[in-house]
Amino acid sequence: MQNIEELKRILSSPKKVVIIPHQKPDADALGSCLSLSAYLKKLHHQVQVLSPTDYPNFLTWMSGNEEVMVFEPSKEKIFQDIIRNSDVIFCLDYSDLARITPLDKWVVQSPAIKIMIDHHIDRIAFTQYELWEPKAAATAELVYDFIQLMGGNDLIDIPIAECIYAGIMTDTGSFKYPSTSSKIHRIIAKLLDIGINHSKIHHQIFDTNSENRLRLIGFALKERLTILREFRTAFFALSSSDLKTHQYQTGDTEGLVNYALSLEGIIFAAILIEDADKIKMSFRSIGDFSANDFAREHFNGGGHKNAAGGRVVNGKLDSVIQQFVSLLPHYKAKLFNSL
Ligand code: 5GP
Ligand code: MN
């Protein structure tokens, strides 16, 4: 990170700090925000985490969760005022302001000093300071680095370490993705030395399913999985009525796409989910095939080479399925050269 000394100076006296994760924050986005928030509070800053949307229940155990403000239209004025009156805004786990709508316009207008910490590939520079490293496995890894750069290692306590661990653990697929470097293992060792209970964190994230969620997964596997071996691709498509039947809650489909990717011979997987005003899509790949390019080129999205997301606003599920399938022949060579 350039200008760290300048930033240290800015953060050497108490400031009003706002921290914003992306929409539908995952464990990395929320864990990054809450670990940074707890650290900055120890430096006597006044900190507020503002989430553009709600997030899954399996993240609410994180320390500081109760202080997160979740946007809803009735809170527009409050959010606008907090963002406008802040001194410093941290943007964590995205490098494209479109991922925090409707907070983006207020962030742009705010006179605050802005800092982005992120590991996504496509970066649109919008802050004065950034710690941007697309090779990093998780934004939480970069928050850990940031605390080190600030000279704050001794302030990392168990609640901070737990949030960092959760972000790194989930964004590395429990330490199995190629991004899991030796550096990651060294950081994890330090977090364990601080005294976190990693088994408890795994349990809180992976083993707290509702019956509805499990049945939705079963239903999707049985009824909504299409396998296209001629393109080494498999995908799920879930309609809003499928979700309603299973009393869908935010986070219930998280990770589902990985079942499609776990099929032998399949290297590209997707999930298409019908929402009120859009079709939300997640893409996963194995090897060289770029889910990021696919999402960016066709579905207004992006992410990482092997994990990306996108959307079609006001799309109909059937026509988006058709569009997705009709694109695959153009990628046949890449799909077969990936591994
Ligand atoms: P997921 O499929 O789990 O929602 O997201 C996979 C990865 O792609 C995550 O790193 C996420 O931040 C990123 N991502 C998801 N949706 C979008 C999107 O619409 N635009 C961009 N640029 N990245 C996305
Ligand atoms: Mn991340």
GROMACS .gro file of N, CA and C in nm, residues 10-17 36-48 87-88 150 155 160:
model
   78
   10ILE      N    1  -0.336   1.030   0.937
   10ILE     CA    2  -0.480   1.063   0.937
   10ILE      C    3  -0.550   0.987   1.050
   11LEU      N    4  -0.511   0.861   1.067
   11LEU     CA    5  -0.580   0.777   1.166
   11LEU      C    6  -0.517   0.790   1.306
   12SER      N    7  -0.426   0.886   1.322
   12SER     CA    8  -0.362   0.900   1.453
   12SER      C    9  -0.446   0.983   1.551
   13SER      N   10  -0.553   1.044   1.502
   13SER     CA   11  -0.645   1.112   1.594
   13SER      C   12  -0.786   1.060   1.564
   14PRO      N   13  -0.875   1.061   1.665
   14PRO     CA   14  -1.007   0.999   1.649
   14PRO      C   15  -1.086   1.057   1.531
   15LYS      N   16  -1.141   0.967   1.451
   15LYS     CA   17  -1.218   1.008   1.333
   15LYS      C   18  -1.355   0.938   1.334
   16LYS      N   19  -1.447   0.996   1.256
   16LYS     CA   20  -1.574   0.928   1.233
   16LYS      C   21  -1.555   0.839   1.111
   17VAL      N   22  -1.560   0.709   1.135
   17VAL     CA   23  -1.528   0.613   1.029
   17VAL      C   24  -1.652   0.534   0.990
   36LEU      N   25  -1.197  -0.503   1.104
   36LEU     CA   26  -1.141  -0.368   1.091
   36LEU      C   27  -1.209  -0.272   1.189
   37SER      N   28  -1.340  -0.285   1.201
   37SER     CA   29  -1.415  -0.199   1.293
   37SER      C   30  -1.364  -0.215   1.437
   38ALA      N   31  -1.349  -0.340   1.480
   38ALA     CA   32  -1.304  -0.364   1.618
   38ALA      C   33  -1.163  -0.308   1.639
   39TYR      N   34  -1.078  -0.324   1.537
   39TYR     CA   35  -0.941  -0.271   1.547
   39TYR      C   36  -0.943  -0.118   1.557
   40LEU      N   37  -1.021  -0.053   1.468
   40LEU     CA   38  -1.023   0.094   1.467
   40LEU      C   39  -1.084   0.149   1.596
   41LYS      N   40  -1.180   0.075   1.653
   41LYS     CA   41  -1.238   0.120   1.781
   41LYS      C   42  -1.131   0.121   1.890
   42LYS      N   43  -1.040   0.023   1.881
   42LYS     CA   44  -0.932   0.022   1.981
   42LYS      C   45  -0.842   0.144   1.967
   43LEU      N   46  -0.841   0.204   1.847
   43LEU     CA   47  -0.762   0.327   1.827
   43LEU      C   48  -0.847   0.451   1.859
   44HIS      N   49  -0.963   0.427   1.919
   44HIS     CA   50  -1.053   0.534   1.964
   44HIS      C   51  -1.126   0.607   1.852
   45HIS      N   52  -1.142   0.541   1.739
   45HIS     CA   53  -1.226   0.600   1.634
   45HIS      C   54  -1.371   0.565   1.663
   46GLN      N   55  -1.459   0.652   1.609
   46GLN     CA   56  -1.603   0.622   1.618
   46GLN      C   57  -1.638   0.550   1.488
   47VAL      N   58  -1.680   0.424   1.497
   47VAL     CA   59  -1.694   0.344   1.374
   47VAL      C   60  -1.836   0.295   1.355
   48GLN      N   61  -1.884   0.302   1.231
   48GLN     CA   62  -2.015   0.247   1.198
   48GLN      C   63  -2.003   0.161   1.072
   87ASP      N   64  -1.562   1.111   0.833
   87ASP     CA   65  -1.430   1.162   0.795
   87ASP      C   66  -1.358   1.065   0.702
   88VAL      N   67  -1.383   0.936   0.727
   88VAL     CA   68  -1.311   0.831   0.656
   88VAL      C   69  -1.410   0.721   0.619
  150MET      N   70  -0.020  -0.094   0.985
  150MET     CA   71  -0.051   0.014   1.080
  150MET      C   72   0.025  -0.005   1.212
  155LEU      N   73  -0.289  -0.556   1.886
  155LEU     CA   74  -0.429  -0.526   1.917
  155LEU      C   75  -0.524  -0.633   1.864
  160ILE      N   76  -1.144  -1.016   1.691
  160ILE     CA   77  -1.089  -0.970   1.561
  160ILE      C   78  -1.037  -1.090   1.483
   0.00000   0.00000   0.00000
